mmCIF file of C-alpha atoms in Angstrom:
data_model
loop_
_atom_site.group_PDB
_atom_site.id
_atom_site.type_symbol
_atom_site.label_atom_id
_atom_site.label_comp_id
_atom_site.label_asym_id
_atom_site.label_seq_id
_atom_site.Cartn_x
_atom_site.Cartn_y
_atom_site.Cartn_z
ATOM 1 C CA MET A 26 -32.946 5.322 -69.060
ATOM 2 C CA SER A 27 -30.468 4.786 -66.232
ATOM 3 C CA ARG A 28 -28.720 1.569 -65.386
ATOM 4 C CA THR A 29 -26.472 0.152 -62.720
ATOM 5 C CA THR A 30 -25.058 -3.310 -62.115
ATOM 6 C CA PHE A 31 -24.320 -5.543 -59.179
ATOM 7 C CA THR A 32 -23.627 -9.225 -58.670
ATOM 8 C CA ILE A 33 -25.346 -11.668 -56.356
ATOM 9 C CA ALA A 34 -23.774 -14.983 -55.440
ATOM 10 C CA TYR A 35 -24.971 -18.086 -53.658
ATOM 11 C CA ASP A 36 -21.998 -20.073 -52.431
ATOM 12 C CA GLY A 37 -21.785 -23.667 -51.286
ATOM 13 C CA PRO A 38 -20.420 -27.104 -52.213
ATOM 14 C CA ALA A 39 -22.683 -27.570 -55.232
ATOM 15 C CA LEU A 40 -22.046 -24.055 -56.532
ATOM 16 C CA ARG A 41 -18.307 -24.496 -56.334
ATOM 17 C CA GLU A 42 -18.819 -27.171 -58.953
ATOM 18 C CA GLY A 43 -20.754 -24.687 -61.092
ATOM 19 C CA LEU A 44 -24.146 -26.275 -60.374
ATOM 20 C CA MET A 45 -27.326 -24.845 -58.853
ATOM 21 C CA ASP A 46 -30.754 -26.445 -58.849
ATOM 22 C CA VAL A 47 -33.132 -24.441 -61.040
ATOM 23 C CA ARG A 48 -35.793 -24.847 -58.337
ATOM 24 C CA ASP A 49 -33.566 -22.775 -56.040
ATOM 25 C CA LEU A 50 -32.289 -20.314 -58.636
ATOM 26 C CA ALA A 51 -35.515 -19.356 -60.415
ATOM 27 C CA PRO A 52 -37.513 -18.325 -57.296
ATOM 28 C CA ALA A 53 -34.494 -16.428 -55.953
ATOM 29 C CA LEU A 54 -34.042 -14.406 -59.149
ATOM 30 C CA LEU A 55 -37.774 -13.690 -59.316
ATOM 31 C CA ALA A 56 -37.617 -12.545 -55.699
ATOM 32 C CA VAL A 57 -34.815 -10.085 -56.555
ATOM 33 C CA GLY A 58 -37.146 -8.546 -59.127
ATOM 34 C CA ARG A 59 -40.028 -8.402 -56.643
ATOM 35 C CA LEU A 60 -37.739 -6.848 -54.039
ATOM 36 C CA PHE A 61 -36.816 -3.933 -56.305
ATOM 37 C CA ASP A 62 -40.395 -3.598 -57.577
ATOM 38 C CA ALA A 63 -41.742 -3.354 -54.026
ATOM 39 C CA ALA A 64 -39.017 -0.933 -52.918
ATOM 40 C CA ASN A 65 -39.549 1.267 -55.964
ATOM 41 C CA LEU A 66 -43.319 1.322 -55.383
ATOM 42 C CA THR A 67 -42.830 2.229 -51.716
ATOM 43 C CA LEU A 68 -40.448 5.121 -52.397
ATOM 44 C CA ASN A 69 -41.442 6.320 -55.855
ATOM 45 C CA GLY A 70 -45.034 5.237 -56.393
ATOM 46 C CA ASP A 71 -45.947 5.223 -60.078
ATOM 47 C CA SER A 72 -43.329 7.807 -61.049
ATOM 48 C CA ALA A 73 -40.967 5.216 -62.470
ATOM 49 C CA LYS A 74 -40.611 1.528 -63.130
ATOM 50 C CA VAL A 75 -37.681 -0.784 -62.510
ATOM 51 C CA SER A 76 -36.679 -3.911 -64.347
ATOM 52 C CA VAL A 77 -34.134 -6.464 -63.145
ATOM 53 C CA GLN A 78 -32.475 -8.513 -65.869
ATOM 54 C CA VAL A 79 -29.809 -11.229 -65.868
ATOM 55 C CA ARG A 80 -26.835 -10.193 -67.989
ATOM 56 C CA ALA A 81 -24.527 -13.203 -67.617
ATOM 57 C CA THR A 82 -23.583 -15.898 -65.162
ATOM 58 C CA THR A 83 -20.452 -17.515 -63.860
ATOM 59 C CA ALA A 84 -20.079 -20.421 -61.489
ATOM 60 C CA GLY A 85 -21.594 -19.387 -58.178
ATOM 61 C CA SER A 86 -22.669 -15.891 -59.213
ATOM 62 C CA PHE A 87 -25.299 -14.172 -61.334
ATOM 63 C CA GLU A 88 -24.731 -10.616 -62.538
ATOM 64 C CA ILE A 89 -27.929 -8.612 -62.669
ATOM 65 C CA VAL A 90 -28.661 -5.404 -64.553
ATOM 66 C CA LEU A 91 -31.057 -3.007 -62.852
ATOM 67 C CA GLU A 92 -32.873 -0.656 -65.222
ATOM 68 C CA LEU A 93 -35.019 2.295 -64.221
ATOM 69 C CA PHE A 94 -37.528 3.569 -66.789
ATOM 70 C CA GLN A 95 -39.371 6.879 -66.841
ATOM 71 C CA SER A 96 -43.134 6.817 -66.647
ATOM 72 C CA LEU A 97 -45.161 7.809 -69.703
ATOM 73 C CA GLY A 98 -45.768 11.533 -69.986
ATOM 74 C CA GLN A 99 -42.761 12.529 -67.854
ATOM 75 C CA GLN A 100 -39.777 14.307 -69.303
ATOM 76 C CA VAL A 101 -37.684 14.127 -66.152
ATOM 77 C CA VAL A 102 -38.061 11.715 -63.266
ATOM 78 C CA GLU A 103 -36.909 13.185 -59.977
ATOM 79 C CA LEU A 104 -36.514 10.364 -57.510
ATOM 80 C CA LEU A 105 -34.756 10.064 -54.187
ATOM 81 C CA THR A 106 -31.917 12.591 -54.644
ATOM 82 C CA GLY A 107 -33.246 14.406 -57.677
ATOM 83 C CA SER A 108 -32.262 12.670 -60.914
ATOM 84 C CA ALA A 109 -33.030 9.364 -62.564
ATOM 85 C CA VAL A 110 -29.357 8.326 -62.630
ATOM 86 C CA THR A 111 -28.886 9.051 -58.944
ATOM 87 C CA ALA A 112 -32.259 7.461 -58.194
ATOM 88 C CA VAL A 113 -31.400 4.052 -59.557
ATOM 89 C CA LEU A 114 -28.036 4.100 -57.810
ATOM 90 C CA ASN A 115 -29.688 5.097 -54.551
ATOM 91 C CA LEU A 116 -32.287 2.365 -54.899
ATOM 92 C CA LYS A 117 -29.511 -0.199 -55.166
ATOM 93 C CA GLU A 118 -27.646 1.369 -52.246
ATOM 94 C CA LEU A 119 -30.723 1.539 -50.023
ATOM 95 C CA ILE A 120 -31.513 -2.127 -50.588
ATOM 96 C CA LEU A 121 -28.131 -3.818 -50.894
ATOM 97 C CA ILE A 122 -24.923 -1.802 -50.999
ATOM 98 C CA GLY A 123 -25.297 1.013 -48.475
ATOM 99 C CA GLY A 124 -24.421 4.649 -49.156
ATOM 100 C CA ALA A 125 -21.822 6.822 -47.475
ATOM 101 C CA GLY A 126 -22.870 5.571 -44.036
ATOM 102 C CA GLY A 127 -23.013 1.965 -45.154
ATOM 103 C CA PHE A 128 -26.704 1.714 -44.261
ATOM 104 C CA SER A 129 -28.821 -0.610 -46.408
ATOM 105 C CA LEU A 130 -31.944 -2.728 -45.988
ATOM 106 C CA PHE A 131 -29.923 -5.935 -45.682
ATOM 107 C CA TRP A 132 -27.607 -4.267 -43.134
ATOM 108 C CA LEU A 133 -30.600 -3.018 -41.117
ATOM 109 C CA ILE A 134 -32.310 -6.426 -41.085
ATOM 110 C CA LYS A 135 -29.134 -7.961 -39.666
ATOM 111 C CA LYS A 136 -28.587 -5.049 -37.253
ATOM 112 C CA LEU A 137 -32.115 -5.163 -35.824
ATOM 113 C CA LYS A 138 -32.238 -8.964 -36.036
ATOM 114 C CA GLY A 139 -35.454 -8.636 -38.007
ATOM 115 C CA ARG A 140 -37.237 -7.086 -35.009
ATOM 116 C CA LYS A 141 -38.756 -3.698 -34.180
ATOM 117 C CA PRO A 142 -36.445 -0.943 -32.853
ATOM 118 C CA ASP A 143 -36.686 -0.103 -29.157
ATOM 119 C CA LYS A 144 -37.104 3.598 -29.969
ATOM 120 C CA LEU A 145 -37.489 5.837 -33.023
ATOM 121 C CA GLU A 146 -36.879 9.607 -33.083
ATOM 122 C CA ARG A 147 -37.483 11.792 -36.130
ATOM 123 C CA ILE A 148 -34.393 14.022 -36.481
ATOM 124 C CA SER A 149 -35.496 15.656 -39.742
ATOM 125 C CA PRO A 150 -37.895 14.827 -42.589
ATOM 126 C CA GLU A 151 -35.094 12.746 -44.136
ATOM 127 C CA THR A 152 -33.445 11.197 -41.060
ATOM 128 C CA VAL A 153 -34.539 9.032 -38.136
ATOM 129 C CA ARG A 154 -32.584 8.065 -35.010
ATOM 130 C CA VAL A 155 -32.876 4.381 -34.110
ATOM 131 C CA THR A 156 -32.212 2.879 -30.685
ATOM 132 C CA PHE A 157 -31.844 -0.887 -30.391
ATOM 133 C CA GLU A 158 -30.342 -2.916 -27.551
ATOM 134 C CA GLY A 159 -28.624 0.156 -26.094
ATOM 135 C CA GLU A 160 -27.075 1.295 -29.383
ATOM 136 C CA THR A 161 -28.180 4.430 -31.249
ATOM 137 C CA PHE A 162 -27.632 5.254 -34.918
ATOM 138 C CA GLU A 163 -29.209 7.476 -37.571
ATOM 139 C CA ILE A 164 -30.528 6.198 -40.900
ATOM 140 C CA PRO A 165 -32.417 7.689 -43.868
ATOM 141 C CA MET A 166 -36.187 7.792 -43.409
ATOM 142 C CA LYS A 167 -36.521 6.043 -46.778
ATOM 143 C CA LEU A 168 -34.560 3.090 -45.435
ATOM 144 C CA LEU A 169 -36.923 2.804 -42.474
ATOM 145 C CA ARG A 170 -39.884 2.833 -44.868
ATOM 146 C CA LEU A 171 -38.372 -0.092 -46.758
ATOM 147 C CA TYR A 172 -37.795 -1.966 -43.495
ATOM 148 C CA GLN A 173 -41.444 -1.430 -42.531
ATOM 149 C CA ASP A 174 -42.882 -2.504 -45.886
ATOM 150 C CA ILE A 175 -44.353 -6.023 -45.768
ATOM 151 C CA GLU A 176 -43.892 -6.690 -49.502
ATOM 152 C CA VAL A 177 -40.263 -5.557 -49.415
ATOM 153 C CA ARG A 178 -39.496 -7.762 -46.416
ATOM 154 C CA ALA A 179 -41.274 -10.766 -47.927
ATOM 155 C CA ALA A 180 -39.231 -10.440 -51.125
ATOM 156 C CA ALA A 181 -35.982 -10.083 -49.151
ATOM 157 C CA GLU A 182 -36.857 -13.296 -47.330
ATOM 158 C CA LYS A 183 -37.240 -15.160 -50.616
ATOM 159 C CA VAL A 184 -33.934 -13.786 -51.921
ATOM 160 C CA VAL A 185 -31.966 -14.902 -48.866
ATOM 161 C CA LEU A 186 -33.723 -17.362 -46.584
ATOM 162 C CA VAL A 187 -35.380 -19.724 -49.047
ATOM 163 C CA PRO A 188 -32.206 -20.615 -51.018
ATOM 164 C CA LEU A 189 -30.081 -20.913 -47.862
ATOM 165 C CA ARG A 190 -32.403 -23.567 -46.488
ATOM 166 C CA ASN A 191 -30.893 -25.815 -49.136
ATOM 167 C CA PRO A 192 -28.039 -27.761 -47.468
ATOM 168 C CA SER A 193 -25.883 -27.230 -50.581
ATOM 169 C CA ILE A 194 -26.026 -23.417 -50.277
ATOM 170 C CA GLU A 195 -24.122 -21.843 -47.384
ATOM 171 C CA THR A 196 -23.956 -18.087 -48.034
ATOM 172 C CA PHE A 197 -25.587 -15.277 -49.979
ATOM 173 C CA GLU A 198 -23.365 -12.456 -51.210
ATOM 174 C CA VAL A 199 -23.724 -9.148 -53.007
ATOM 175 C CA ARG A 200 -20.650 -8.014 -54.909
ATOM 176 C CA GLU A 201 -19.796 -4.765 -56.642
ATOM 177 C CA GLN A 202 -16.788 -4.459 -58.910
ATOM 178 C CA GLY A 203 -15.494 -7.741 -57.543
ATOM 179 C CA ARG A 204 -15.767 -6.589 -53.919
ATOM 180 C CA LYS A 205 -18.051 -8.298 -51.397
ATOM 181 C CA VAL A 206 -20.376 -5.690 -49.912
ATOM 182 C CA VAL A 207 -23.001 -7.967 -48.324
ATOM 183 C CA THR A 208 -22.610 -11.454 -46.882
ATOM 184 C CA VAL A 209 -25.395 -13.437 -45.229
ATOM 185 C CA THR A 210 -24.650 -16.831 -43.698
ATOM 186 C CA ARG A 211 -27.185 -19.598 -43.198
ATOM 187 C CA THR A 212 -27.462 -18.707 -39.503
ATOM 188 C CA GLU A 213 -28.041 -15.023 -40.282
ATOM 189 C CA ALA A 214 -30.606 -15.918 -42.941
ATOM 190 C CA GLU A 215 -33.168 -16.699 -40.227
ATOM 191 C CA LEU A 216 -33.174 -12.969 -39.399
ATOM 192 C CA PHE A 217 -34.732 -12.327 -42.811
ATOM 193 C CA VAL A 218 -38.029 -14.018 -41.966
ATOM 194 C CA SER A 219 -40.607 -11.381 -42.891
ATOM 195 C CA PRO A 220 -42.848 -10.196 -40.037
ATOM 196 C CA GLU A 221 -46.558 -10.845 -40.040
ATOM 197 C CA MET A 222 -48.624 -7.757 -40.698
ATOM 198 C CA ALA A 223 -50.621 -6.779 -37.633
ATOM 199 C CA GLU A 224 -54.338 -6.970 -38.288
ATOM 200 C CA ILE A 225 -56.066 -3.581 -38.328
ATOM 201 C CA THR A 226 -59.664 -3.269 -37.156
ATOM 202 C CA LEU A 227 -61.668 -1.407 -39.795
ATOM 203 C CA THR A 228 -65.245 -1.651 -38.512
ATOM 204 C CA GLU A 229 -66.912 -3.094 -35.445
ATOM 205 C CA GLY A 230 -70.582 -3.125 -34.575
ATOM 206 C CA LYS A 231 -73.432 -5.065 -33.027
ATOM 207 C CA SER A 232 -76.800 -5.951 -34.506
ATOM 208 C CA LEU A 233 -79.803 -8.230 -34.029
ATOM 209 C CA LYS A 234 -79.897 -10.922 -36.698
ATOM 210 C CA ALA A 235 -81.805 -14.085 -37.506
ATOM 211 C CA PHE A 236 -79.905 -17.197 -38.566
ATOM 212 C CA SER A 237 -80.802 -20.666 -39.671
ATOM 213 C CA ILE A 238 -78.476 -23.405 -38.457
ATOM 214 C CA VAL A 239 -76.286 -25.123 -41.040
ATOM 215 C CA SER A 240 -74.113 -27.137 -38.648
ATOM 216 C CA LEU A 241 -73.331 -27.210 -34.936
ATOM 217 C CA ALA A 242 -69.986 -27.525 -33.165
ATOM 218 C CA PHE A 243 -69.933 -28.885 -29.629
ATOM 219 C CA LYS A 244 -66.186 -28.653 -29.026
ATOM 220 C CA GLU A 245 -64.919 -25.636 -27.109
ATOM 221 C CA ASP A 246 -64.039 -22.655 -29.344
ATOM 222 C CA ASN A 247 -65.447 -24.362 -32.432
ATOM 223 C CA LYS A 248 -67.585 -22.184 -34.639
ATOM 224 C CA TRP A 249 -71.147 -22.834 -35.738
ATOM 225 C CA ARG A 250 -72.053 -22.463 -39.370
ATOM 226 C CA LEU A 251 -75.093 -20.231 -39.735
ATOM 227 C CA HIS A 252 -77.044 -18.755 -42.648
ATOM 228 C CA ASP A 253 -78.661 -15.320 -42.630
ATOM 229 C CA GLY A 254 -80.871 -15.988 -45.649
ATOM 230 C CA ASN A 255 -78.247 -14.683 -48.023
ATOM 231 C CA THR A 256 -74.794 -15.730 -46.855
ATOM 232 C CA GLN A 257 -73.334 -18.602 -44.868
ATOM 233 C CA ILE A 258 -71.030 -17.558 -42.029
ATOM 234 C CA SER A 259 -68.928 -19.140 -39.290
ATOM 235 C CA ALA A 260 -69.722 -17.666 -35.892
ATOM 236 C CA LEU A 261 -68.257 -18.149 -32.442
ATOM 237 C CA ILE A 262 -71.045 -18.719 -29.895
ATOM 238 C CA ALA A 263 -70.088 -16.693 -26.816
ATOM 239 C CA ASP A 264 -73.426 -16.998 -24.958
ATOM 240 C CA GLU A 265 -72.350 -19.242 -22.065
ATOM 241 C CA ASN A 266 -75.882 -19.618 -20.701
ATOM 242 C CA PHE A 267 -77.150 -20.829 -24.085
ATOM 243 C CA LEU A 268 -74.219 -23.249 -24.430
ATOM 244 C CA ARG A 269 -74.865 -24.591 -20.918
ATOM 245 C CA ARG A 270 -78.487 -25.310 -21.849
ATOM 246 C CA VAL A 271 -77.345 -27.035 -25.044
ATOM 247 C CA ASP A 272 -74.859 -29.185 -23.077
ATOM 248 C CA ALA A 273 -77.609 -30.083 -20.596
ATOM 249 C CA SER A 274 -79.933 -31.120 -23.473
ATOM 250 C CA GLU A 275 -82.389 -28.410 -22.430
ATOM 251 C CA VAL A 276 -82.322 -27.173 -26.012
ATOM 252 C CA SER A 277 -82.909 -29.399 -29.022
ATOM 253 C CA PHE A 278 -82.637 -28.530 -32.674
ATOM 254 C CA SER A 279 -84.544 -29.573 -35.748
ATOM 255 C CA LYS A 280 -84.504 -28.687 -39.413
ATOM 256 C CA GLY A 281 -85.640 -25.131 -40.082
ATOM 257 C CA ASP A 282 -84.890 -23.769 -36.598
ATOM 258 C CA ILE A 283 -84.092 -20.062 -36.387
ATOM 259 C CA LEU A 284 -81.855 -18.346 -33.848
ATOM 260 C CA ILE A 285 -82.422 -14.664 -33.097
ATOM 261 C CA CYS A 286 -79.018 -13.405 -32.001
ATOM 262 C CA GLU A 287 -77.200 -10.353 -30.794
ATOM 263 C CA VAL A 288 -74.067 -10.605 -32.928
ATOM 264 C CA LYS A 289 -70.873 -8.563 -32.960
ATOM 265 C CA ILE A 290 -69.388 -8.160 -36.441
ATOM 266 C CA THR A 291 -65.748 -7.111 -36.755
ATOM 267 C CA GLN A 292 -63.946 -6.456 -40.036
ATOM 268 C CA ARG A 293 -60.153 -6.448 -40.092
ATOM 269 C CA GLN A 294 -57.497 -5.795 -42.699
ATOM 270 C CA ALA A 295 -55.031 -8.692 -42.655
ATOM 271 C CA LYS A 296 -52.072 -9.817 -44.728
ATOM 272 C CA ASP A 297 -54.310 -11.944 -46.933
ATOM 273 C CA GLY A 298 -56.984 -9.283 -47.344
ATOM 274 C CA LEU A 299 -60.255 -8.447 -45.611
ATOM 275 C CA LYS A 300 -61.453 -10.681 -42.757
ATOM 276 C CA THR A 301 -64.882 -10.620 -41.147
ATOM 277 C CA GLU A 302 -65.440 -12.148 -37.705
ATOM 278 C CA TYR A 303 -68.841 -12.984 -36.214
ATOM 279 C CA VAL A 304 -69.378 -13.495 -32.475
ATOM 280 C CA VAL A 305 -72.851 -14.376 -31.180
ATOM 281 C CA GLU A 306 -72.871 -12.645 -27.798
ATOM 282 C CA ARG A 307 -76.430 -13.625 -26.861
ATOM 283 C CA VAL A 308 -79.056 -15.936 -28.294
ATOM 284 C CA VAL A 309 -82.233 -13.909 -27.776
ATOM 285 C CA ASP A 310 -84.719 -16.488 -29.056
ATOM 286 C CA HIS A 311 -84.845 -19.954 -30.558
ATOM 287 C CA LYS A 312 -87.744 -20.384 -32.963
ATOM 288 C CA SER A 313 -88.912 -23.697 -34.349
ATOM 289 C CA PRO A 314 -90.512 -23.754 -37.803
ATOM 290 C CA PRO A 315 -94.333 -23.237 -37.773
ATOM 291 C CA ARG A 316 -96.412 -26.402 -38.140
ATOM 292 C CA GLN A 317 -99.852 -24.791 -38.596
ATOM 293 C CA ILE A 318 -101.155 -22.523 -41.342
ATOM 294 C CA GLN A 319 -102.003 -18.987 -40.270
ATOM 295 C CA MET A 320 -105.471 -17.758 -41.284
ATOM 296 C CA ASN A 321 -107.295 -14.454 -40.786
ATOM 297 C CA PHE A 322 -110.745 -14.421 -39.169
ATOM 298 C CA SER A 323 -113.459 -11.950 -40.197
ATOM 299 C CA ASP A 324 -113.694 -10.354 -36.734
ATOM 300 C CA ASP A 325 -110.426 -8.497 -37.499
ATOM 301 C CA ARG A 326 -108.588 -10.107 -34.643
ATOM 302 C CA PRO A 327 -104.885 -10.849 -35.177
ATOM 303 C CA SER A 328 -103.995 -13.817 -37.332
ATOM 304 C CA GLN A 329 -104.524 -17.161 -35.651
ATOM 305 C CA THR A 330 -103.598 -20.737 -36.288
ATOM 306 C CA ILE A 331 -106.223 -23.474 -36.372
#
């Protein structure tokens, strides 16, 4: 087991009196744990686990012990620079403290103002050159991976931004051996807003489907609720000719009506999981429910109604 320590501090009028609302403190400490969990998963996968524990507190600061455990079945965990001891130190440096170059996740968020770099160049498997607003600097590839990770950024937001929205808390600090190594003011905290994950299109296709009508929407861009016999969906009706006929009362609807539609189905991976979008591009036919019983005649002609 390897272990390293650092201190975080939230400073402000209330904290100078030795007080901090538990509703601010508890989520922030949980977010510190999630931040290291997400960073460890991004860089190390299942090779090792980290645990963040509170050792002791003083007015305005909370000292936290970071512990890195080996996975079951492994005799030696080689992480980051090669050993478990170095790994846990590097994890802390990559997120908070900064190594020899002073580069850390919190530094990079402030440097890039939470935005995407203007240009990225891979210098080596371990190093990337970053260009932003006319300035160029080189950082570890692992640091860039942390900056890109949605879970890491979301946890960093909860560590910094959420507490600093409290008027009684003015700054967030990271200290090591009594020395301030990171300071984030309330103004800078807005840079820590985590970016939204861009939706990724997984599948897209068109098919001919039959739907019963659950409910209609006559406002522009509103979706109709349809049922395919198995599942209820919300679909955007993009057939302008059909909508024009509906607006002109050339089409009427009754219970049991069926729409035969050319529908485009798109599935996307989003932040909240899988999303499926339905767009009816053309209403091919509008069928009313049958009102006569079909019967077969003995002359073998097709079924008729009487």
